[in-house]
Coordinates of C-alpha atoms in Angstrom, one line a residue:
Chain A
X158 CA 72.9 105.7 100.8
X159 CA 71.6 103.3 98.0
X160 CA 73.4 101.4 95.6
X161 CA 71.9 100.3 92.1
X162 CA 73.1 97.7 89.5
X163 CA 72.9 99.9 86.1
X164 CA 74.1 97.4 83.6
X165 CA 75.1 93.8 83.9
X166 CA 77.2 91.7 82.2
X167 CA 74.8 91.4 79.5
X168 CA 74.1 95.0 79.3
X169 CA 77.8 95.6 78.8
X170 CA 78.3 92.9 76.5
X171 CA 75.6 94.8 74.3
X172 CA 76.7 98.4 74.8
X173 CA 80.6 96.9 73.5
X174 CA 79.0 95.3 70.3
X175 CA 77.5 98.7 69.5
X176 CA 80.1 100.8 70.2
X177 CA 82.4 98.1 68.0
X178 CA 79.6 98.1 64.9
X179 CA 79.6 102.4 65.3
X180 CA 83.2 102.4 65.4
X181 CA 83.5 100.4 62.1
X182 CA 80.4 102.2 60.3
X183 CA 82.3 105.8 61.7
X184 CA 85.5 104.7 60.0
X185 CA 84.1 102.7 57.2
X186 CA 86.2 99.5 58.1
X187 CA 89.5 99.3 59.9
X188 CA 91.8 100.3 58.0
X189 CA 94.4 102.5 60.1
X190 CA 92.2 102.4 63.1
X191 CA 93.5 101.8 66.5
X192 CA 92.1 101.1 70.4
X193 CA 94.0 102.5 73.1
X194 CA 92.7 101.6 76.9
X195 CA 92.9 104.0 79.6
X196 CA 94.6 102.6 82.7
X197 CA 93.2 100.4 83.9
X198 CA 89.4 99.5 82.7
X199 CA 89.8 101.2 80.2
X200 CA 92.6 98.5 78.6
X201 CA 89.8 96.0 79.6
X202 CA 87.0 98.1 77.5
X203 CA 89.7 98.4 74.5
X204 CA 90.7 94.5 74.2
X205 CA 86.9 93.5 74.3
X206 CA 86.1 96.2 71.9
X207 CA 88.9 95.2 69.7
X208 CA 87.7 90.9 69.6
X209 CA 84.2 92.3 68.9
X210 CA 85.5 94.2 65.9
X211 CA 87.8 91.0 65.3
X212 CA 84.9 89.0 65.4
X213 CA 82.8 91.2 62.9
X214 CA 85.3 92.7 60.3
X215 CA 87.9 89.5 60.6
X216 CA 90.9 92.0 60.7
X217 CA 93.2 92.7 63.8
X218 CA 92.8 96.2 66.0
X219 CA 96.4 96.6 67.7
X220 CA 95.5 97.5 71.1
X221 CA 97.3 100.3 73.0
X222 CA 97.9 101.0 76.4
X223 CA 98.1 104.9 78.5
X224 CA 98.8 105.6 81.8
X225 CA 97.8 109.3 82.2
X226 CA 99.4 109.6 85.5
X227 CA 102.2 112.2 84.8
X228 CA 100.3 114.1 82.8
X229 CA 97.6 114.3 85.2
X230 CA 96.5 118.2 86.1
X231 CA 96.1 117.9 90.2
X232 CA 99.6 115.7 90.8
X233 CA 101.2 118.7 92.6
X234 CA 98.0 119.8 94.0
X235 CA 96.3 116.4 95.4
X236 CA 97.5 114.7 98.7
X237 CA 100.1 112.1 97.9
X238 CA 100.8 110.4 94.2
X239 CA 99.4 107.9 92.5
X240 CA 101.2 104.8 91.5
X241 CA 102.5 105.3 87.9
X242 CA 102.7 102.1 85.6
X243 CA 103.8 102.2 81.8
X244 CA 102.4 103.5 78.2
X245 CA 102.4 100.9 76.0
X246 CA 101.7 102.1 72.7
X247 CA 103.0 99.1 70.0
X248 CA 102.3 100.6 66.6
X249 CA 103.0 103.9 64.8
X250 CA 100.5 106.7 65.7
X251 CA 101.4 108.7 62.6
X252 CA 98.1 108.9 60.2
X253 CA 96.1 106.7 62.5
X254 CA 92.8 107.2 63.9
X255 CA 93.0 106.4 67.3
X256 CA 90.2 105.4 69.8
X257 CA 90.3 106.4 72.9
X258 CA 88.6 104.2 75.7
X259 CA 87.7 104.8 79.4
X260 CA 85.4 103.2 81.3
X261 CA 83.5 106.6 82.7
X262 CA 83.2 110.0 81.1
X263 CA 83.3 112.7 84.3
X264 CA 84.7 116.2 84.0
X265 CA 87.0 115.5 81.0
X266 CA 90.1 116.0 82.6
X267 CA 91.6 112.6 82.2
X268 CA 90.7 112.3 78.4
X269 CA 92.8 115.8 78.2
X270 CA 95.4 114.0 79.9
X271 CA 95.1 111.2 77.6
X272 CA 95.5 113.3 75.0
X273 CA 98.3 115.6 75.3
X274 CA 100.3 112.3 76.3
X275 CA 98.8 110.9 73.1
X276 CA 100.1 113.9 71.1
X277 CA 103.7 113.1 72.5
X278 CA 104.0 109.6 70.9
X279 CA 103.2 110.8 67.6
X280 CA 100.8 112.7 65.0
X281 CA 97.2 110.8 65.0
X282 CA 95.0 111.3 61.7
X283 CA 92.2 111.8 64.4
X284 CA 91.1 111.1 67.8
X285 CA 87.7 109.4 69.2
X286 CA 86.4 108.7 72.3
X287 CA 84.6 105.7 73.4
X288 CA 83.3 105.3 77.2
X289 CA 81.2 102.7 78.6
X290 CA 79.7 105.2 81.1
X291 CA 78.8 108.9 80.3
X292 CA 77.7 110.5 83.9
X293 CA 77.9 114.4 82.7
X294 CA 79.4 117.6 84.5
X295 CA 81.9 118.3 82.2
X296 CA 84.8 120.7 83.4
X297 CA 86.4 120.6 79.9
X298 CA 84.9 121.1 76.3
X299 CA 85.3 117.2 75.6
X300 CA 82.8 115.1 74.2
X301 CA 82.6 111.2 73.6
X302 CA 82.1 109.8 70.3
X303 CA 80.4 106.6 71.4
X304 CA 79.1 106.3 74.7
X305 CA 77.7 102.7 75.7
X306 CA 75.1 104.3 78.2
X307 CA 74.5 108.3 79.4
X308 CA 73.8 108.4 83.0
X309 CA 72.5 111.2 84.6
X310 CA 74.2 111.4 88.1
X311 CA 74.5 113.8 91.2
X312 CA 78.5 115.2 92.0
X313 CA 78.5 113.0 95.1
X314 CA 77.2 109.7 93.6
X315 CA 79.9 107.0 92.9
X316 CA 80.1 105.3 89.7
X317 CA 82.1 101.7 89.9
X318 CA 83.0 99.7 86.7
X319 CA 83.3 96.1 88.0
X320 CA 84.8 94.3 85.0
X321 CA 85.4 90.1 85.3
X322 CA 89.8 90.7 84.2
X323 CA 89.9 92.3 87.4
X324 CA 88.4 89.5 89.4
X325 CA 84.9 90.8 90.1
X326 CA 81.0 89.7 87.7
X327 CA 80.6 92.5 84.9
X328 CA 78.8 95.2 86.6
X329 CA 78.2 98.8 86.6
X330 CA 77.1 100.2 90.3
X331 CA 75.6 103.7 91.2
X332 CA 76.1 104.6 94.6
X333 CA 73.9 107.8 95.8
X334 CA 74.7 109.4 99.2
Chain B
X231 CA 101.1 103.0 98.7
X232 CA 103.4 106.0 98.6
X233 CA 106.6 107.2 100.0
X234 CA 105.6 109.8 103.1
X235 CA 109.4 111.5 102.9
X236 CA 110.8 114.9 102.7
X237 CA 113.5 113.9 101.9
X238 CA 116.4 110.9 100.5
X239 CA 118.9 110.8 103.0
X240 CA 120.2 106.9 103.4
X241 CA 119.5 103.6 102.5
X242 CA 119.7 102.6 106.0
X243 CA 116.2 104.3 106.8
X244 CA 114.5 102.8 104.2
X245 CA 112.2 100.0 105.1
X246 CA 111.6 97.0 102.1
X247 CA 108.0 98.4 101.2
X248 CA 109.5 102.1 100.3
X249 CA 112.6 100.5 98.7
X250 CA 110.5 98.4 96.7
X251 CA 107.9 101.2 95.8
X252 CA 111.0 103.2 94.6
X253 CA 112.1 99.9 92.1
X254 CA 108.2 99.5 91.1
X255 CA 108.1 103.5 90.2
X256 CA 111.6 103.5 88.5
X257 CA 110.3 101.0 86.1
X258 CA 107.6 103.0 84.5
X259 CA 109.9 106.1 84.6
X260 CA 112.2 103.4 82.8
X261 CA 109.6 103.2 79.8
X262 CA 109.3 106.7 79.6
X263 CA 113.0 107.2 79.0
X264 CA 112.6 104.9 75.9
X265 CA 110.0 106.8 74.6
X266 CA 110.8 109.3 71.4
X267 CA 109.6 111.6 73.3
X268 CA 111.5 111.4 77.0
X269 CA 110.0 114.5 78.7
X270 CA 106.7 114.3 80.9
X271 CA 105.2 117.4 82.3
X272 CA 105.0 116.3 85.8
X273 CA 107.2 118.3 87.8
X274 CA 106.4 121.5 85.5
X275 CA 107.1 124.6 87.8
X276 CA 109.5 123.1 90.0
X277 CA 112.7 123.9 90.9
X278 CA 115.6 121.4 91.4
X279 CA 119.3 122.6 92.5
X280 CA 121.9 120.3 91.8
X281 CA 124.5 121.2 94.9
X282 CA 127.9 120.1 93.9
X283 CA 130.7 120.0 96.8
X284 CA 133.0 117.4 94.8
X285 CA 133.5 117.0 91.4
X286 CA 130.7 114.5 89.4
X287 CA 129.6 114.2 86.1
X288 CA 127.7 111.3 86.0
X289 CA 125.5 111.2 89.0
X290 CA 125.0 115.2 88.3
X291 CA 124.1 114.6 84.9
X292 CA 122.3 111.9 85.5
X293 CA 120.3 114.1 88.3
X294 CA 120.1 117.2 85.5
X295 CA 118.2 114.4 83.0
X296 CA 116.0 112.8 85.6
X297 CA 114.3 116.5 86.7
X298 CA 114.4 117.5 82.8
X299 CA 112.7 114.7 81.5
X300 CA 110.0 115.4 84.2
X301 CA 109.7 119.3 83.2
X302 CA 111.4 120.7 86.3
X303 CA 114.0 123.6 85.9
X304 CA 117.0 122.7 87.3
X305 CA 120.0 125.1 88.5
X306 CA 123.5 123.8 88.4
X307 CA 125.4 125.2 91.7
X308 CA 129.0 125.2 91.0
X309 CA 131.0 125.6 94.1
X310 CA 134.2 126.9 92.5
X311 CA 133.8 130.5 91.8
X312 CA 130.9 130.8 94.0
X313 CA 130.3 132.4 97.8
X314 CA 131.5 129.5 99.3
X315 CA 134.8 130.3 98.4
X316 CA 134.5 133.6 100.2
X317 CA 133.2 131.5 103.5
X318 CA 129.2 131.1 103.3
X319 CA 128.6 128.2 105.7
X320 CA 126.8 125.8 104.0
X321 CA 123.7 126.7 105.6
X322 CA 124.2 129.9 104.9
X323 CA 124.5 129.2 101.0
X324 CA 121.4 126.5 101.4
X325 CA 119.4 128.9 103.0
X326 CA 119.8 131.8 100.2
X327 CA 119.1 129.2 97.8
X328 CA 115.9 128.2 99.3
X329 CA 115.1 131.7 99.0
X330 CA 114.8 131.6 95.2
X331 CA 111.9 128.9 96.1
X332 CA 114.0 125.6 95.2
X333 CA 112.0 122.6 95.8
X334 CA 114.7 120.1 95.5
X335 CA 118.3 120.7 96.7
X336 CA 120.3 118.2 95.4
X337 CA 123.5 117.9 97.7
X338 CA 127.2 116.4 97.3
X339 CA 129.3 116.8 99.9
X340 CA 132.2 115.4 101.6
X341 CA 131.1 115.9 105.0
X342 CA 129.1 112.8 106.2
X343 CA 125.9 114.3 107.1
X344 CA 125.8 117.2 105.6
X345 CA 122.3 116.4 103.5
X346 CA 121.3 115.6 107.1
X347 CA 121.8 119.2 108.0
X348 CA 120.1 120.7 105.6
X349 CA 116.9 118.5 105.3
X350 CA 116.9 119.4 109.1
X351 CA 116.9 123.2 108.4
X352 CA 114.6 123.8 105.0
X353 CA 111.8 123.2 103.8
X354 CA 112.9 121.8 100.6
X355 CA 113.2 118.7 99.7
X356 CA 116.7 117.1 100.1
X357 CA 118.5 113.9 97.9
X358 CA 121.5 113.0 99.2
X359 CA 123.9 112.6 96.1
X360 CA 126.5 111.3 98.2
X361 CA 128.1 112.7 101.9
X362 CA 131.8 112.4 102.5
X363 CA 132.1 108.0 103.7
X364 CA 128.4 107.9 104.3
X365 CA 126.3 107.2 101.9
X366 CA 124.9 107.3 98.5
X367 CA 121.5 106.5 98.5
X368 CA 120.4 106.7 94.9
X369 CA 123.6 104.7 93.4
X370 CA 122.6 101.7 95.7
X371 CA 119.1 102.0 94.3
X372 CA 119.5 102.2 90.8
X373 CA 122.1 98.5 91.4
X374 CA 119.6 97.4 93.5
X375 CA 117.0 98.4 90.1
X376 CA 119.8 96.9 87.5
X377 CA 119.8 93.8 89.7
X378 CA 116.3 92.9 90.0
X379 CA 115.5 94.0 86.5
X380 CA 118.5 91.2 85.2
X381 CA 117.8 88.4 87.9
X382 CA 114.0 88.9 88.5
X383 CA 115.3 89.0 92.1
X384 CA 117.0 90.3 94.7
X385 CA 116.1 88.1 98.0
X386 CA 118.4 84.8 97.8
X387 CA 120.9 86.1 95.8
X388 CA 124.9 86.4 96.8
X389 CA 126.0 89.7 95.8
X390 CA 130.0 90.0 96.1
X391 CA 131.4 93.5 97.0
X392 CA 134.9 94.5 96.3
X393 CA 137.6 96.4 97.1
X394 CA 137.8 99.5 99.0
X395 CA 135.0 99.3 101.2
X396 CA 135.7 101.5 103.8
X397 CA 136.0 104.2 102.0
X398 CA 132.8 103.6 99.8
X399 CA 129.3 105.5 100.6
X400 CA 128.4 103.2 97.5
X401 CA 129.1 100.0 99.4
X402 CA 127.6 101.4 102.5
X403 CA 124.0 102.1 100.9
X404 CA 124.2 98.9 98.9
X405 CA 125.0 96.9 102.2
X406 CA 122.1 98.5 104.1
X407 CA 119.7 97.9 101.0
X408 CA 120.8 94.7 99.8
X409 CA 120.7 93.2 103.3
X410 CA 117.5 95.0 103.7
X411 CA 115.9 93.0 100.4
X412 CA 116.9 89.7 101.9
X413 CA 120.0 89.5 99.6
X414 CA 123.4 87.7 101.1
X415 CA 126.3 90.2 101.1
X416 CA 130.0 89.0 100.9
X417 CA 132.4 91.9 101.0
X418 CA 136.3 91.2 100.1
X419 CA 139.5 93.6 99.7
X420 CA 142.3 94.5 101.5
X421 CA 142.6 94.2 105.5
X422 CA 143.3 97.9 105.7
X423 CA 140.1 98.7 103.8
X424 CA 137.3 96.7 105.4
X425 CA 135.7 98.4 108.2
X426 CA 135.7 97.5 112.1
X427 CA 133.1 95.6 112.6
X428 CA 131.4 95.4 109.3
X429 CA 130.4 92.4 109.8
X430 CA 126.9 94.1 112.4
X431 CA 125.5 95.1 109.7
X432 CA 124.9 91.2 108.0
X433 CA 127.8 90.9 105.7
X434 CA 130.4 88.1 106.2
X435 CA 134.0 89.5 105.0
X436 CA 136.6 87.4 102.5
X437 CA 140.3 88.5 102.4
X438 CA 140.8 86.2 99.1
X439 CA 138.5 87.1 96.2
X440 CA 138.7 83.3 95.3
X441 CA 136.4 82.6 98.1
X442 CA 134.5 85.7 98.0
X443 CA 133.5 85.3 94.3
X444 CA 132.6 81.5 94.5
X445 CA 129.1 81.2 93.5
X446 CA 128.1 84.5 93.3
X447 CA 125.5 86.1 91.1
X448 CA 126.7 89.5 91.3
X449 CA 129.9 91.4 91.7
X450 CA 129.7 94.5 92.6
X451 CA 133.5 96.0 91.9
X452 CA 134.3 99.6 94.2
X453 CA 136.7 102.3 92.3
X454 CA 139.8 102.4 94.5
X455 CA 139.2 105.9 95.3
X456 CA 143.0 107.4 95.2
X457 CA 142.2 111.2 95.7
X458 CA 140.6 109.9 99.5
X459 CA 143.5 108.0 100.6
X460 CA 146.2 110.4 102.7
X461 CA 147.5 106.9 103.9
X462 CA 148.8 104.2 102.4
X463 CA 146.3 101.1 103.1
X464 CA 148.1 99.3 100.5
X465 CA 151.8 98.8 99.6
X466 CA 151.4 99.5 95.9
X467 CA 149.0 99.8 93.1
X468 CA 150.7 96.9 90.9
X469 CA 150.1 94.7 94.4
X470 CA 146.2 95.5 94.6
X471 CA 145.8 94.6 91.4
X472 CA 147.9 91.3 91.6
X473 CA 145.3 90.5 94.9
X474 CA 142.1 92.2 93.4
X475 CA 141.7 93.0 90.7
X476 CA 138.6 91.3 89.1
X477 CA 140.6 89.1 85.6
X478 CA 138.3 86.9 83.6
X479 CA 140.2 84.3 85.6
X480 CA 138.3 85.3 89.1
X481 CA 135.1 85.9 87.7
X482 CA 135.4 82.1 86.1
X483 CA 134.5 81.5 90.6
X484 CA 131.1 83.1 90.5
X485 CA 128.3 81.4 88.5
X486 CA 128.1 81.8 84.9
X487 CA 125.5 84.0 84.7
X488 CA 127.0 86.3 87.1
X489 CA 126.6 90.2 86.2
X490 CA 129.6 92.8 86.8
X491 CA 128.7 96.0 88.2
X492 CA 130.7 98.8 89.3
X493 CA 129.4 102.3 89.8
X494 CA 132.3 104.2 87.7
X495 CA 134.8 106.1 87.3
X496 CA 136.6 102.9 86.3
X497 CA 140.4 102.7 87.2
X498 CA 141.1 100.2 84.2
X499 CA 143.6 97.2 84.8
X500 CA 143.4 98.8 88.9
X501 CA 140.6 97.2 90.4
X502 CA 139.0 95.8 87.1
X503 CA 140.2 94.6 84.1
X504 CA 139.0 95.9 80.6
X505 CA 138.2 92.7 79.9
X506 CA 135.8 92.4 82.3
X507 CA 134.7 95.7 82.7
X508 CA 133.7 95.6 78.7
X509 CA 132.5 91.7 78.6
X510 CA 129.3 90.4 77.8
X511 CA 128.8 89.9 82.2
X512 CA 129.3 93.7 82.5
X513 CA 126.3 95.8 83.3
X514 CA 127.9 98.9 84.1
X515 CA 126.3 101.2 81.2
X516 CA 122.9 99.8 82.0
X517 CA 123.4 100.6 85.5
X518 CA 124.1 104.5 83.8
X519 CA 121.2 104.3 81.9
X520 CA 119.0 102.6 84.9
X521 CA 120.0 105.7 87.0
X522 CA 117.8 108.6 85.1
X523 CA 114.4 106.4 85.5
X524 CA 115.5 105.6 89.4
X525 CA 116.1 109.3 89.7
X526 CA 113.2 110.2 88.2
X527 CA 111.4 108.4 90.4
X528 CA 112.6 109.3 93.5
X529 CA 112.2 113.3 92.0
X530 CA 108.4 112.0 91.9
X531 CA 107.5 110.4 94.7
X532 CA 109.8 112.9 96.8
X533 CA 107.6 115.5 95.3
X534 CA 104.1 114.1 96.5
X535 CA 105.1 113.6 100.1
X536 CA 106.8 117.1 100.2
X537 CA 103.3 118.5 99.5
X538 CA 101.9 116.1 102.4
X539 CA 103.7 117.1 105.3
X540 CA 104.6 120.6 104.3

């Protein structure tokens, strides 16, 4: 088994200000944009990504918050259920281009998750994708629209997000059995 | 953590961690029912039977939301006009409902125990929705949820209960769980209607609501339950009322932010007075709308563990 660092804190600080500076160019502004974090590093991902943008544009990014768990496709199939905490989603979704954000892109199924419980808050104008990790073997046609690093992985390796809100150092760890 | 059950049968089985994991759940189901949207597709595919021995329109309906806001179909199984009335045993009529693949049977009945049977016997999941004197596990879970959303709390708190207690499967599950979550329970009402011994299971018993309501932070008023009394326990309706009945002069004993709960029906002017019953201290709608999210959860949770141990 050997375990890698594959971005530190200052490689995730950089890979956030990109992904903020493509999400503005993509949009052209911020006008009717919106972040919203998948439970839970993705929330993490989406505040940073939205003071970045605050930082660079000077305008406010509401923040949104989705827990996927009841729309998950393997709740009646998996052993035992995960804890389910709530959607906040502050702002009206009608017209708005919304951003998805999750820390790791795997086989899809949790962005489809994301978005069918997306569709049933409201209408978006559009839907992105933004994920800090992309580690491939999609099971679903989905595709990210900013991705802060593609990592080409094996099924059995381990990605793990260590983010500093949960109480760890910014890290990304590969773990290969 | 999760909760490794078939099946809800009592309070009294419950240990703190699963009663709070049911509270922690029932608050996210909570935000779901206030979304525009109330319907998740979690349970989509299942089955829930709502198994009616005695009449109920709220905790029915309140079942009937719960399982439709998760996706589940659910099957109302009225008793009148059914086999039963030609003599099925209620096994027997369990059993053939089973048979029709029912994942949740959802059971009133006024034989204490009866949920026990069939949880026993099936390989459904079972809710008790309240068995004969017993108990009534998901009403003393969605107070114990209306509580410790208004207080922040429930360990340290004085929680008053009053009236017909021996009679109440509400009071029962509310004692055990209350108790349970480090709560101090006072229980007051007539002689005739407070249980032998009562007192084993933690609760210290009041015969005048004056003392019984004195710094309390929650009453918890019982319906005097008149179509289960054959005897009389108490002279007179007029005369409970005189000694019980919760005015705006008793509640002025219990601290002033004391909340008023009473799982419903009300008997208006019998054990409560509309005063109270509609004042600003009265939670008893929110304890009707807190139901639905506690039921959903325990739909949930109930769900997972079923595929665990089956």
């Amino acid at each position: 088994m050997s375990e890698k660092v594959i971005m530190d804190p200052l490689g995730i600080g950089r890979a956030l200000s990109r992904i903020a500076h493509e999400i503005i160019e993509r949009n052209k502004g911020t006008e009717g944009l919106a972040l919203v974090g998948i439970r839970t590093c993705g929330i993490h991902l989406a505040r940073r990504i939205a003071e970045k943008i605050k930082e660079i544009e000077k305008s406010e990014v509401p923040v949104g918050v989705l827990d996927i768990t009841l729309y998950r496709d393997d709740l009646l199939t998996r052993k035992g259920h995960p804890a389910v905490r709530k959607t906040e989603i502050p702002f009206d979704l009608a017209g708005t281009v919304v951003v998805l954000v999750d820390d790791v892109l795997y086989t899809g199924r949790t962005i489809r998750a994301a978005m069918d419980e997306l569709m049933d808050f409201g209408r978006p104008a559009m839907i992105q994708l933004a994920v800090l990790i992309d580690r491939g073997h999609r099971e679903l046609p989905i595709r990210a629209d900013y991705v802060g690093k593609g990592v080409p992985t094996s099924k059995t390796a381990v990605i793990k997000v260590l983010l500093s809100e949960e109480g760890m150092e910014d890290r990304v760890i590969l773990r290969e059995d | 953590m999760e909760l490794k059950r078939k099946d809800l049968l009592d309070i009294k089985g419950l240990d703190q961690e699963e009663i709070g994991l049911i509270l922690d759940t029932a608050e996210s189901f909570k935000e779901v029912t206030g979304r525009e949207i109330k319907k998740v597709p979690t349970l989509r595919g299942k089955t829930v039977v709502n198994l009616f021995f005695e009449p109920s329109t709220r905790t029915r309906t309140s079942f009937e939301i719960a399982a439709k806001r998760l996706s589940a179909d659910v099957i109302n199984f009225s008793v009148s006009g059914s086999s039963v009335s030609k003599g099925e045993t209620l096994l027997d009529t369990a059993r053939n409902i089973e048979a029709m693949r029912a994942d949740f049977i959802i059971i009133r009945h006024q034989a204490s125990g009866a949920p026990h049977i069939l949880a026993r016997n099936l390989r459904s999941s079972v809710i008790n929705a309240g068995d004969g004197l017993h108990e009534h596990p998901t009403q003393a879970l969605l107070d114990m949820f209306t509580i410790r959303e208004r207080k922040g709390k429930i360990e340290g708190l004085t929680v008053a209960i009053i009236g017909d207690i021996a009679h109440s499967r509400v009071a029962r599950s509310n004692i055990y769980g209350l108790t349970r979550m480090g709560a101090r329970v006072r229980i007051a009402g007539p002689p005739a209607l407070i249980p032998a011994d009562v007192e084993t299971l933690g609760v210290s018993v009041f015969h005048s609501m004056e003392e019984a309501l004195s710094g309390a932070d929650v009453i918890m008023v019982l319906r005097i339950q008149l179509e289960r009394q054959g005897k009389n326990y108490f002279p007179t309706l007029r005369e409970f009322a005189n000694l019980y009945c919760l005015t705006e002069g008793r509640v002025g004993h219990a601290k002033g932010d004391v909340m008023i709960m009473h799982p419903g029906p009300v008997n208006r002017g019998i054990e409560i007075s509309p005063e109270v019953a509609d004042g600003l201290s009265s939670v008893i709608l929110e304890q009707v709308t807190n139901g639905v999210a506690v039921r959903m959860a325990v739909l949930y949770l109930l769900s997972g563990a079923g595929e665990k141990l089956s």
